[in-house]
mmCIF file of N, CA and C in Angstrom:
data_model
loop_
_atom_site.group_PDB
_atom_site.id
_atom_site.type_symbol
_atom_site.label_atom_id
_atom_site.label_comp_id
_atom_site.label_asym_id
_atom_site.label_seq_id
_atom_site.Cartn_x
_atom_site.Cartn_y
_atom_site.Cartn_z
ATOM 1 N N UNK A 1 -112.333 68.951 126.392
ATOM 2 C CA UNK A 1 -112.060 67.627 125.845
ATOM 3 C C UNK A 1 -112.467 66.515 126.817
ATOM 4 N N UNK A 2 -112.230 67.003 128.283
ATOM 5 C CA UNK A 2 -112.445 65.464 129.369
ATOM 6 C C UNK A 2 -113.799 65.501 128.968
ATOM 7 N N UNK A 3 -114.909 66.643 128.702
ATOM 8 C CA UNK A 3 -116.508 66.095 129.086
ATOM 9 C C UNK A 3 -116.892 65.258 127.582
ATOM 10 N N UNK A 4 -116.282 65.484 126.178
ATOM 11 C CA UNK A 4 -116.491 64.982 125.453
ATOM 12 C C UNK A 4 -116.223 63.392 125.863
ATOM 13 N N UNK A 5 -115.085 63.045 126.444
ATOM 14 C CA UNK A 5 -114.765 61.181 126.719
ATOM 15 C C UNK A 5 -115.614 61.346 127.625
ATOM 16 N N UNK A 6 -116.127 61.623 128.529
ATOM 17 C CA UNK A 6 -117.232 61.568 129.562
ATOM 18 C C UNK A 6 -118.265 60.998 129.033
ATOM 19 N N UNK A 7 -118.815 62.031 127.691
ATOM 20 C CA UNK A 7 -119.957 62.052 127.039
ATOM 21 C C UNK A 7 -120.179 60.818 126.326
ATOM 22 N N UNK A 8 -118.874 60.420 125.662
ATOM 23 C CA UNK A 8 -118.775 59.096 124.605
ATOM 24 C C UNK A 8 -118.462 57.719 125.285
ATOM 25 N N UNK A 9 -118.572 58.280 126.882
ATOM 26 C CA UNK A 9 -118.133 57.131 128.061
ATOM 27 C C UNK A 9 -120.022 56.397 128.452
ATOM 28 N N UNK A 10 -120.830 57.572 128.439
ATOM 29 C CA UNK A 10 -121.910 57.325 129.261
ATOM 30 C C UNK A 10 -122.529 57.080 127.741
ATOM 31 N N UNK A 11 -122.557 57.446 126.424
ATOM 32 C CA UNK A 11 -122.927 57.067 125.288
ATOM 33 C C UNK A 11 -122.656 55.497 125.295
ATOM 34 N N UNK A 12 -121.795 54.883 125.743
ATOM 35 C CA UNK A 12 -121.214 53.380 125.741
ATOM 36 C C UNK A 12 -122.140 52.983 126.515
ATOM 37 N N UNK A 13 -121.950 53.477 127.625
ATOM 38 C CA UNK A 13 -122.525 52.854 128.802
ATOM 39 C C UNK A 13 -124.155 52.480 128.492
ATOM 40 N N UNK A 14 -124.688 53.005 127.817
ATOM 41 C CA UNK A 14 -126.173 53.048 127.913
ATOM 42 C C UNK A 14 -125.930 51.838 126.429
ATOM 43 N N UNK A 15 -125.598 52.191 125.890
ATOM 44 C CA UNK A 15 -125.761 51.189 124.713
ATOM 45 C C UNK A 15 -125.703 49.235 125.330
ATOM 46 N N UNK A 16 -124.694 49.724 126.741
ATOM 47 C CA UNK A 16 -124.291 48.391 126.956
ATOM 48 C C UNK A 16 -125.348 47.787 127.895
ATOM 49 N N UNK A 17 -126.013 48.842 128.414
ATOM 50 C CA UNK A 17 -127.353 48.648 129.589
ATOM 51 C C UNK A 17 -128.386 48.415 128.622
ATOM 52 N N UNK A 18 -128.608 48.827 127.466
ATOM 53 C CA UNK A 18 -129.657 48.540 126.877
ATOM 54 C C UNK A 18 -129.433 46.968 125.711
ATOM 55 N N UNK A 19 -128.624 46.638 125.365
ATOM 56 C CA UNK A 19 -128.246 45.599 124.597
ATOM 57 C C UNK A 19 -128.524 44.266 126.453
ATOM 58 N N UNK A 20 -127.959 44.620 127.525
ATOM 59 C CA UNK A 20 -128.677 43.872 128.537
ATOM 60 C C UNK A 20 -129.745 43.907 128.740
ATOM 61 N N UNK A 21 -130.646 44.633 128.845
ATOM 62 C CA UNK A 21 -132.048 44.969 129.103
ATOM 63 C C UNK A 21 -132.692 43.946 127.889
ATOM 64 N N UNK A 22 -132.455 44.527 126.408
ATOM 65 C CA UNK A 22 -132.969 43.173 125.457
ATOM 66 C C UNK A 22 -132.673 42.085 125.535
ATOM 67 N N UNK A 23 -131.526 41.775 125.802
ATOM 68 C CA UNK A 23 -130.758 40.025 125.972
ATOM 69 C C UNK A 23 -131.636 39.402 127.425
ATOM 70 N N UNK A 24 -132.234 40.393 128.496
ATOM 71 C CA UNK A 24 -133.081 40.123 129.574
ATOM 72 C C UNK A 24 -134.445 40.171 129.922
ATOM 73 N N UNK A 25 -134.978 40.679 128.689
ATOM 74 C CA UNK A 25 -136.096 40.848 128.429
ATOM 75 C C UNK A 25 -136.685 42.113 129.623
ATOM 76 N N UNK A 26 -135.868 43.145 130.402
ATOM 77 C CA UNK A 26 -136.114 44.184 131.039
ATOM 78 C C UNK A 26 -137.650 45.328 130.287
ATOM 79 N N UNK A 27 -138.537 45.348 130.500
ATOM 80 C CA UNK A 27 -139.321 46.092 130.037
ATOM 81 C C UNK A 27 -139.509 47.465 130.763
ATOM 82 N N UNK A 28 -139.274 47.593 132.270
ATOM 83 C CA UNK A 28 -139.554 48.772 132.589
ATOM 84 C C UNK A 28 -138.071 49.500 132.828
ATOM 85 N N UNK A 29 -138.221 50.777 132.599
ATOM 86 C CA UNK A 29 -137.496 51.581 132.246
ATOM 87 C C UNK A 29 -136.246 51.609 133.466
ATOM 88 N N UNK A 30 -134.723 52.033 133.778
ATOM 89 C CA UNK A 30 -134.157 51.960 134.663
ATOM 90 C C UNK A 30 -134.197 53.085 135.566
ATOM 91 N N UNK A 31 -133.672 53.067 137.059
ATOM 92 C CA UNK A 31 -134.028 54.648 137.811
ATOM 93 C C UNK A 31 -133.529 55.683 136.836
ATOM 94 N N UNK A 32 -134.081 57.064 136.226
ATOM 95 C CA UNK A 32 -133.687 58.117 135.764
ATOM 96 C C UNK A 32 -133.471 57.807 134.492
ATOM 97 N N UNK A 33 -134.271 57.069 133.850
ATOM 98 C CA UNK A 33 -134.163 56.722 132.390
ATOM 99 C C UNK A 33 -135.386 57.168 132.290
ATOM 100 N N UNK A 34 -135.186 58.191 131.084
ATOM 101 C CA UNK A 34 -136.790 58.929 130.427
ATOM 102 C C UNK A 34 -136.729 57.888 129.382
ATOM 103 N N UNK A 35 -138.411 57.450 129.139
ATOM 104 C CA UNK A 35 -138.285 56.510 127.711
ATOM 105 C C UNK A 35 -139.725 57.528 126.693
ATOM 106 N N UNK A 36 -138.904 57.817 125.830
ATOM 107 C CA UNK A 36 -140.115 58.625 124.782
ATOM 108 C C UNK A 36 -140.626 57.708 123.762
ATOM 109 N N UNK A 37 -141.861 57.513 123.687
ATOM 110 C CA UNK A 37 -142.705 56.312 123.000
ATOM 111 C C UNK A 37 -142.937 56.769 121.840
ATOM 112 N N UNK A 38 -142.263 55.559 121.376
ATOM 113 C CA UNK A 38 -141.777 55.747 119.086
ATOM 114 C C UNK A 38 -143.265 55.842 118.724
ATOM 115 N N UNK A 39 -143.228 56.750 117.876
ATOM 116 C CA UNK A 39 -144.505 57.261 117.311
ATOM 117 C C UNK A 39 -144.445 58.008 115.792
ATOM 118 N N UNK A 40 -145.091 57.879 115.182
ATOM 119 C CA UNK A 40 -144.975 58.341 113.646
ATOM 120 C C UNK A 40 -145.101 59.686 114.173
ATOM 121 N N UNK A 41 -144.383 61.190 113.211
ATOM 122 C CA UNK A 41 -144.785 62.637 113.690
ATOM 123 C C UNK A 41 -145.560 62.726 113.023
ATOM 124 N N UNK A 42 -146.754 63.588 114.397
ATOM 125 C CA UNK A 42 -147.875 63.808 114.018
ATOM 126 C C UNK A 42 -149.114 62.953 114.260
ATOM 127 N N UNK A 43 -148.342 61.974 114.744
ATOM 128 C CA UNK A 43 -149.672 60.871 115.522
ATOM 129 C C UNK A 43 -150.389 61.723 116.873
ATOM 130 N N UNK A 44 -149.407 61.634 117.598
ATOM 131 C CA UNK A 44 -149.351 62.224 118.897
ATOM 132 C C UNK A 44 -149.998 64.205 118.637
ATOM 133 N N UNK A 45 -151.064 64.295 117.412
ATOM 134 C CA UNK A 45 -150.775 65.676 117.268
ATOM 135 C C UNK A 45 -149.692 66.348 116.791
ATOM 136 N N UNK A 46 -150.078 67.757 115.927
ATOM 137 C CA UNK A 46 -148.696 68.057 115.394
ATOM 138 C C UNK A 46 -147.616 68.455 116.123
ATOM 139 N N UNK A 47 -146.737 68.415 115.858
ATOM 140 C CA UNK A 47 -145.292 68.973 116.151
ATOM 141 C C UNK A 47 -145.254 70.545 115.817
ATOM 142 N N UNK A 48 -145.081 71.113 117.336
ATOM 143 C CA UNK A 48 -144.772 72.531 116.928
ATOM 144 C C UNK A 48 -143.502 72.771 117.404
ATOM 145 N N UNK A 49 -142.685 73.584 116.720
ATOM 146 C CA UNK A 49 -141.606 74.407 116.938
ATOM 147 C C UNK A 49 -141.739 75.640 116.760
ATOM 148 N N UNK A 50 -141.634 76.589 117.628
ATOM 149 C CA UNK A 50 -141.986 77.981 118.305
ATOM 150 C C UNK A 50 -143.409 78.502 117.121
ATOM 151 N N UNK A 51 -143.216 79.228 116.438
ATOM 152 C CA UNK A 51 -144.459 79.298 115.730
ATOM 153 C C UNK A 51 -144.957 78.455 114.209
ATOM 154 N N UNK A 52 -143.984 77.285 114.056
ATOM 155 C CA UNK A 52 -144.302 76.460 113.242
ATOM 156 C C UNK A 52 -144.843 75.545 113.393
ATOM 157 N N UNK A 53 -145.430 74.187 112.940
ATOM 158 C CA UNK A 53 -146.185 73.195 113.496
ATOM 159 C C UNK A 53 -145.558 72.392 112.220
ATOM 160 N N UNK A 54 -145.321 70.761 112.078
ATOM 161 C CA UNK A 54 -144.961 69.640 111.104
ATOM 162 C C UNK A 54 -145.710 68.840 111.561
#
């Protein structure tokens, strides 16, 4: 149960770093923030999952 409030603690937390980041116009990413670039599936090549592809 503690790692779930942990989980829904750092779920907050990022929502509240990123609602700053827009209100600051922050464009590059923060230390240890992966950013995955929004893309229609299948732009980027298909999507495979183990021997399937979408």
């Amino acid at each position: 149960m503690r790692l779930r409030r942990k989980v829904r603690q750092l779920e907050l937390e990022r929502e509240i770093l990123a609602k700053a980041a827009a209100l600051y116009g922050r464009s590059e990413p923060y230390p240890g923030e992966v950013r995955i670039p929004e893309s229609e599936p299948g732009q980027n090549g298909p999507i495979v999952l183990g021997d399937r592809s979408y």
